[in-house]
PDB file of C-alpha atoms in Angstrom:
ATOM      1  CA  UNK A   1     -55.888  34.699  33.368  1.00 58.00           C
ATOM      2  CA  UNK A   2     -55.359  31.506  35.355  1.00 66.00           C
ATOM      3  CA  UNK A   3     -54.783  29.644  32.105  1.00 71.00           C
ATOM      4  CA  UNK A   4     -52.083  32.115  31.095  1.00 69.00           C
ATOM      5  CA  UNK A   5     -50.373  31.709  34.455  1.00 75.00           C
ATOM      6  CA  UNK A   6     -50.620  27.950  34.226  1.00 75.00           C
ATOM      7  CA  UNK A   7     -49.017  28.017  30.788  1.00 77.00           C
ATOM      8  CA  UNK A   8     -46.230  30.226  32.081  1.00 79.00           C
ATOM      9  CA  UNK A   9     -45.670  27.916  35.034  1.00 77.00           C
ATOM     10  CA  UNK A  10     -45.571  24.890  32.715  1.00 79.00           C
ATOM     11  CA  UNK A  11     -43.143  26.767  30.438  1.00 80.00           C
ATOM     12  CA  UNK A  12     -40.917  27.632  33.395  1.00 82.00           C
ATOM     13  CA  UNK A  13     -41.006  24.012  34.608  1.00 83.00           C
ATOM     14  CA  UNK A  14     -40.079  22.744  31.109  1.00 85.00           C
ATOM     15  CA  UNK A  15     -37.218  25.228  30.924  1.00 86.00           C
ATOM     16  CA  UNK A  16     -36.071  24.155  34.401  1.00 87.00           C
ATOM     17  CA  UNK A  17     -36.080  20.499  33.350  1.00 86.00           C
ATOM     18  CA  UNK A  18     -34.151  21.366  30.186  1.00 88.00           C
ATOM     19  CA  UNK A  19     -31.607  23.287  32.241  1.00 87.00           C
ATOM     20  CA  UNK A  20     -31.279  20.340  34.621  1.00 89.00           C
ATOM     21  CA  UNK A  21     -30.795  18.018  31.641  1.00 90.00           C
ATOM     22  CA  UNK A  22     -28.124  20.290  30.159  1.00 90.00           C
ATOM     23  CA  UNK A  23     -26.423  20.501  33.554  1.00 90.00           C
ATOM     24  CA  UNK A  24     -26.479  16.694  33.806  1.00 91.00           C
ATOM     25  CA  UNK A  25     -24.975  16.322  30.283  1.00 90.00           C
ATOM     26  CA  UNK A  26     -22.265  18.897  31.033  1.00 91.00           C
ATOM     27  CA  UNK A  27     -21.345  17.071  34.251  1.00 91.00           C
ATOM     28  CA  UNK A  28     -21.203  13.729  32.410  1.00 90.00           C
ATOM     29  CA  UNK A  29     -18.981  15.218  29.693  1.00 88.00           C
ATOM     30  CA  UNK A  30     -16.751  16.872  32.282  1.00 87.00           C
ATOM     31  CA  UNK A  31     -16.432  13.596  34.170  1.00 86.00           C
ATOM     32  CA  UNK A  32     -15.581  11.753  30.953  1.00 82.00           C
ATOM     33  CA  UNK A  33     -12.999  14.391  29.963  1.00 80.00           C
ATOM     34  CA  UNK A  34     -11.504  14.338  33.455  1.00 79.00           C
ATOM     35  CA  UNK A  35     -11.157  10.549  33.246  1.00 76.00           C
ATOM     36  CA  UNK A  36      -9.743  10.714  29.729  1.00 71.00           C
ATOM     37  CA  UNK A  37      -7.122  13.327  30.537  1.00 75.00           C
ATOM     38  CA  UNK A  38      -6.062  11.850  33.860  1.00 76.00           C
ATOM     39  CA  UNK A  39      -2.946   9.694  33.959  1.00 74.00           C
ATOM     40  CA  UNK A  40      -4.946   6.467  34.030  1.00 76.00           C
ATOM     41  CA  UNK A  41      -7.189   7.614  31.197  1.00 74.00           C
ATOM     42  CA  UNK A  42      -4.215   8.704  29.128  1.00 79.00           C
ATOM     43  CA  UNK A  43      -2.509   5.340  29.655  1.00 80.00           C
ATOM     44  CA  UNK A  44      -5.660   3.446  28.662  1.00 81.00           C
ATOM     45  CA  UNK A  45      -6.104   5.595  25.565  1.00 80.00           C
ATOM     46  CA  UNK A  46      -2.474   5.184  24.558  1.00 83.00           C
ATOM     47  CA  UNK A  47      -2.569   1.400  25.034  1.00 86.00           C
ATOM     48  CA  UNK A  48      -5.801   1.164  23.053  1.00 87.00           C
ATOM     49  CA  UNK A  49      -4.360   3.217  20.217  1.00 88.00           C
ATOM     50  CA  UNK A  50      -1.113   1.204  20.083  1.00 89.00           C
ATOM     51  CA  UNK A  51      -3.040  -2.071  20.220  1.00 88.00           C
ATOM     52  CA  UNK A  52      -5.339  -1.007  17.401  1.00 88.00           C
ATOM     53  CA  UNK A  53      -2.387   0.146  15.278  1.00 85.00           C
ATOM     54  CA  UNK A  54      -0.376  -3.047  15.769  1.00 82.00           C
ATOM     55  CA  UNK A  55      -3.460  -5.187  15.224  1.00 81.00           C
ATOM     56  CA  UNK A  56      -4.238  -3.373  12.000  1.00 80.00           C
ATOM     57  CA  UNK A  57      -0.632  -3.626  10.775  1.00 74.00           C
ATOM     58  CA  UNK A  58      -0.483  -7.393  11.328  1.00 72.00           C
ATOM     59  CA  UNK A  59      -3.870  -8.111   9.794  1.00 75.00           C
ATOM     60  CA  UNK A  60      -3.445  -5.780   6.795  1.00 73.00           C
ATOM     61  CA  UNK A  61       0.150  -6.019   5.521  1.00 67.00           C
ATOM     62  CA  UNK A  62       0.974  -4.061   2.391  1.00 66.00           C
ATOM     63  CA  UNK A  63       3.250  -5.099  -0.466  1.00 60.00           C
ATOM     64  CA  UNK A  64       6.407  -3.821   1.266  1.00 61.00           C
ATOM     65  CA  UNK A  65       5.648  -4.933   4.805  1.00 59.00           C
ATOM     66  CA  UNK A  66       4.918  -8.550   5.605  1.00 58.00           C
ATOM     67  CA  UNK A  67       5.408  -9.633   9.192  1.00 57.00           C
ATOM     68  CA  UNK A  68       6.774 -13.124   9.713  1.00 56.00           C
ATOM     69  CA  UNK A  69       6.207 -14.237  13.287  1.00 55.00           C
ATOM     70  CA  UNK A  70       8.823 -17.017  13.142  1.00 52.00           C
ATOM     71  CA  UNK A  71      11.400 -15.864  10.543  1.00 53.00           C
ATOM     72  CA  UNK A  72      13.938 -18.468  11.695  1.00 53.00           C
ATOM     73  CA  UNK A  73      11.700 -21.260  10.399  1.00 56.00           C
ATOM     74  CA  UNK A  74      11.417 -19.700   6.948  1.00 61.00           C
ATOM     75  CA  UNK A  75      13.258 -21.821   4.364  1.00 64.00           C
ATOM     76  CA  UNK A  76      15.919 -20.082   2.286  1.00 69.00           C
ATOM     77  CA  UNK A  77      15.158 -19.336  -1.363  1.00 76.00           C
ATOM     78  CA  UNK A  78      16.318 -21.850  -3.956  1.00 82.00           C
ATOM     79  CA  UNK A  79      18.506 -20.963  -6.934  1.00 86.00           C
ATOM     80  CA  UNK A  80      18.212 -22.940 -10.161  1.00 89.00           C
ATOM     81  CA  UNK A  81      21.250 -22.559 -12.390  1.00 91.00           C
ATOM     82  CA  UNK A  82      21.514 -23.548 -16.065  1.00 90.00           C
ATOM     83  CA  UNK A  83      24.434 -23.100 -18.443  1.00 91.00           C
ATOM     84  CA  UNK A  84      24.248 -22.475 -22.193  1.00 90.00           C
ATOM     85  CA  UNK A  85      26.689 -22.924 -25.088  1.00 89.00           C
ATOM     86  CA  UNK A  86      25.672 -20.616 -27.913  1.00 88.00           C
ATOM     87  CA  UNK A  87      27.327 -19.984 -31.281  1.00 88.00           C
ATOM     88  CA  UNK A  88      28.611 -16.423 -31.816  1.00 86.00           C
ATOM     89  CA  UNK A  89      26.099 -15.682 -34.590  1.00 91.00           C
ATOM     90  CA  UNK A  90      23.181 -16.709 -32.298  1.00 90.00           C
ATOM     91  CA  UNK A  91      24.095 -14.604 -29.234  1.00 90.00           C
ATOM     92  CA  UNK A  92      21.593 -11.805 -29.922  1.00 91.00           C
ATOM     93  CA  UNK A  93      18.803 -14.270 -30.788  1.00 93.00           C
ATOM     94  CA  UNK A  94      19.527 -16.247 -27.625  1.00 92.00           C
ATOM     95  CA  UNK A  95      19.293 -13.157 -25.398  1.00 92.00           C
ATOM     96  CA  UNK A  96      16.039 -12.073 -27.042  1.00 94.00           C
ATOM     97  CA  UNK A  97      14.407 -15.501 -26.665  1.00 93.00           C
ATOM     98  CA  UNK A  98      15.756 -15.937 -23.140  1.00 92.00           C
ATOM     99  CA  UNK A  99      13.948 -12.717 -22.132  1.00 94.00           C
ATOM    100  CA  UNK A 100      10.699 -14.432 -23.164  1.00 94.00           C
ATOM    101  CA  UNK A 101      11.537 -17.296 -20.800  1.00 93.00           C
ATOM    102  CA  UNK A 102      12.279 -14.794 -18.008  1.00 93.00           C
ATOM    103  CA  UNK A 103       8.958 -12.988 -18.589  1.00 94.00           C
ATOM    104  CA  UNK A 104       7.122 -16.313 -18.376  1.00 95.00           C
ATOM    105  CA  UNK A 105       8.881 -17.193 -15.109  1.00 93.00           C
ATOM    106  CA  UNK A 106       8.021 -13.805 -13.587  1.00 93.00           C
ATOM    107  CA  UNK A 107       4.336 -14.740 -13.725  1.00 93.00           C
ATOM    108  CA  UNK A 108       4.805 -18.044 -11.848  1.00 92.00           C
ATOM    109  CA  UNK A 109       3.972 -18.711  -8.191  1.00 90.00           C
ATOM    110  CA  UNK A 110       6.978 -18.620  -5.866  1.00 88.00           C
ATOM    111  CA  UNK A 111       9.150 -16.670  -8.322  1.00 90.00           C
ATOM    112  CA  UNK A 112      11.643 -14.264  -6.727  1.00 88.00           C
ATOM    113  CA  UNK A 113      14.014 -13.022  -9.451  1.00 89.00           C
ATOM    114  CA  UNK A 114      16.124 -13.971 -12.464  1.00 91.00           C
ATOM    115  CA  UNK A 115      19.680 -13.203 -13.533  1.00 92.00           C
ATOM    116  CA  UNK A 116      21.436 -14.014 -16.798  1.00 92.00           C
ATOM    117  CA  UNK A 117      25.238 -13.915 -16.703  1.00 91.00           C
ATOM    118  CA  UNK A 118      27.373 -13.698 -19.852  1.00 90.00           C
ATOM    119  CA  UNK A 119      31.033 -14.714 -20.062  1.00 86.00           C
ATOM    120  CA  UNK A 120      33.274 -11.753 -20.820  1.00 80.00           C
ATOM    121  CA  UNK A 121      35.504 -12.752 -23.736  1.00 70.00           C
ATOM    122  CA  UNK A 122      37.946  -9.864 -23.227  1.00 69.00           C
ATOM    123  CA  UNK A 123      38.679 -10.684 -19.595  1.00 62.00           C
ATOM    124  CA  UNK A 124      38.988 -14.432 -20.230  1.00 56.00           C
ATOM    125  CA  UNK A 125      41.382 -14.032 -23.170  1.00 59.00           C
ATOM    126  CA  UNK A 126      44.560 -15.059 -21.348  1.00 59.00           C
ATOM    127  CA  UNK A 127      42.770 -17.646 -19.240  1.00 65.00           C
ATOM    128  CA  UNK A 128      41.107 -20.822 -20.332  1.00 70.00           C
ATOM    129  CA  UNK A 129      38.146 -20.218 -22.607  1.00 72.00           C
ATOM    130  CA  UNK A 130      34.851 -20.220 -20.727  1.00 76.00           C
ATOM    131  CA  UNK A 131      32.946 -23.501 -20.905  1.00 79.00           C
ATOM    132  CA  UNK A 132      29.625 -21.699 -21.283  1.00 84.00           C
ATOM    133  CA  UNK A 133      28.716 -18.342 -22.814  1.00 86.00           C
ATOM    134  CA  UNK A 134      25.688 -17.862 -20.544  1.00 90.00           C
ATOM    135  CA  UNK A 135      24.638 -18.952 -17.092  1.00 91.00           C
ATOM    136  CA  UNK A 136      21.160 -18.156 -15.842  1.00 91.00           C
ATOM    137  CA  UNK A 137      19.859 -18.137 -12.306  1.00 90.00           C
ATOM    138  CA  UNK A 138      16.198 -18.370 -11.363  1.00 89.00           C
ATOM    139  CA  UNK A 139      15.317 -17.843  -7.699  1.00 88.00           C
ATOM    140  CA  UNK A 140      12.168 -19.439  -6.292  1.00 88.00           C
ATOM    141  CA  UNK A 141      10.801 -19.705  -2.766  1.00 86.00           C
ATOM    142  CA  UNK A 142      10.546 -23.507  -3.002  1.00 85.00           C
ATOM    143  CA  UNK A 143      11.860 -26.247  -5.250  1.00 86.00           C
ATOM    144  CA  UNK A 144       8.283 -27.349  -5.887  1.00 89.00           C
ATOM    145  CA  UNK A 145       7.359 -23.908  -7.260  1.00 90.00           C
ATOM    146  CA  UNK A 146      10.214 -24.147  -9.775  1.00 89.00           C
ATOM    147  CA  UNK A 147       9.242 -27.700 -10.720  1.00 91.00           C
ATOM    148  CA  UNK A 148       5.637 -26.657 -11.379  1.00 93.00           C
ATOM    149  CA  UNK A 149       6.850 -23.767 -13.551  1.00 93.00           C
ATOM    150  CA  UNK A 150       9.198 -25.826 -15.742  1.00 91.00           C
ATOM    151  CA  UNK A 151       6.641 -28.597 -16.256  1.00 93.00           C
ATOM    152  CA  UNK A 152       4.199 -26.218 -17.926  1.00 94.00           C
ATOM    153  CA  UNK A 153       3.919 -26.654 -21.716  1.00 95.00           C
ATOM    154  CA  UNK A 154       4.475 -22.915 -22.275  1.00 95.00           C
ATOM    155  CA  UNK A 155       7.877 -23.142 -20.604  1.00 93.00           C
ATOM    156  CA  UNK A 156       8.834 -26.241 -22.603  1.00 91.00           C
ATOM    157  CA  UNK A 157       7.893 -24.430 -25.810  1.00 94.00           C
ATOM    158  CA  UNK A 158       9.923 -21.312 -24.913  1.00 92.00           C
ATOM    159  CA  UNK A 159      13.030 -23.300 -23.947  1.00 90.00           C
ATOM    160  CA  UNK A 160      12.879 -25.502 -27.046  1.00 90.00           C
ATOM    161  CA  UNK A 161      13.404 -22.486 -29.349  1.00 91.00           C
ATOM    162  CA  UNK A 162      16.508 -21.234 -27.505  1.00 90.00           C
ATOM    163  CA  UNK A 163      19.545 -21.588 -29.778  1.00 89.00           C
ATOM    164  CA  UNK A 164      22.543 -23.550 -28.523  1.00 85.00           C
ATOM    165  CA  UNK A 165      22.958 -26.394 -26.069  1.00 83.00           C
ATOM    166  CA  UNK A 166      21.556 -26.247 -22.571  1.00 80.00           C
ATOM    167  CA  UNK A 167      22.764 -28.040 -19.480  1.00 78.00           C
ATOM    168  CA  UNK A 168      20.098 -29.374 -17.124  1.00 78.00           C
ATOM    169  CA  UNK A 169      18.960 -27.019 -14.365  1.00 81.00           C
ATOM    170  CA  UNK A 170      20.775 -27.603 -11.078  1.00 84.00           C
ATOM    171  CA  UNK A 171      19.216 -26.645  -7.752  1.00 83.00           C
ATOM    172  CA  UNK A 172      21.174 -24.751  -5.114  1.00 82.00           C
ATOM    173  CA  UNK A 173      19.961 -23.388  -1.800  1.00 77.00           C
ATOM    174  CA  UNK A 174      21.411 -20.221  -0.322  1.00 73.00           C
ATOM    175  CA  UNK A 175      24.003 -20.977   2.354  1.00 77.00           C
ATOM    176  CA  UNK A 176      25.530 -17.518   2.851  1.00 78.00           C
ATOM    177  CA  UNK A 177      23.856 -14.280   1.800  1.00 72.00           C
ATOM    178  CA  UNK A 178      25.624 -10.967   2.345  1.00 75.00           C
ATOM    179  CA  UNK A 179      22.989  -8.916   0.567  1.00 70.00           C
ATOM    180  CA  UNK A 180      22.445  -5.685   2.520  1.00 69.00           C
ATOM    181  CA  UNK A 181      19.111  -5.664   4.328  1.00 68.00           C
ATOM    182  CA  UNK A 182      17.125  -2.575   3.480  1.00 58.00           C
TER     183      UNK A 182
END
């Protein structure tokens, strides 16, 4: 009978210790929650969350969002303009082959965009005849990127099959840009 009582006493003591442990854990959690939901805790949590968000955004930019810390020091893009004289019977062939050149340029480092402009014969009828039927514009981030692209043998091959006469590419940098910022 003494053994049974001893076991019961040990069981009661173990339960008491467990209850004390639970009470201690509840008090710790309550203290932590009180700190978290106080004004100081809220401010710390908010600052930590904002800091983590901004840190993540700057270290993991996506395709649409790139943060430039010093945008004033960023050089303007460069435009490379060429003019083409093409015979009337070769206009369609020229446009088709020029698209191959544009596709090649799109795969080059520093490439921004391309535009091909065609003279409008109807509008220029009463005026002087246009000197060139086509003017193209390639935009690159740097002049060196454009130079590397046009020195590649693939580019030389594509340009050599364009019908008509080509003027040499002239480099322009953007001075005024009124493109709407999106």
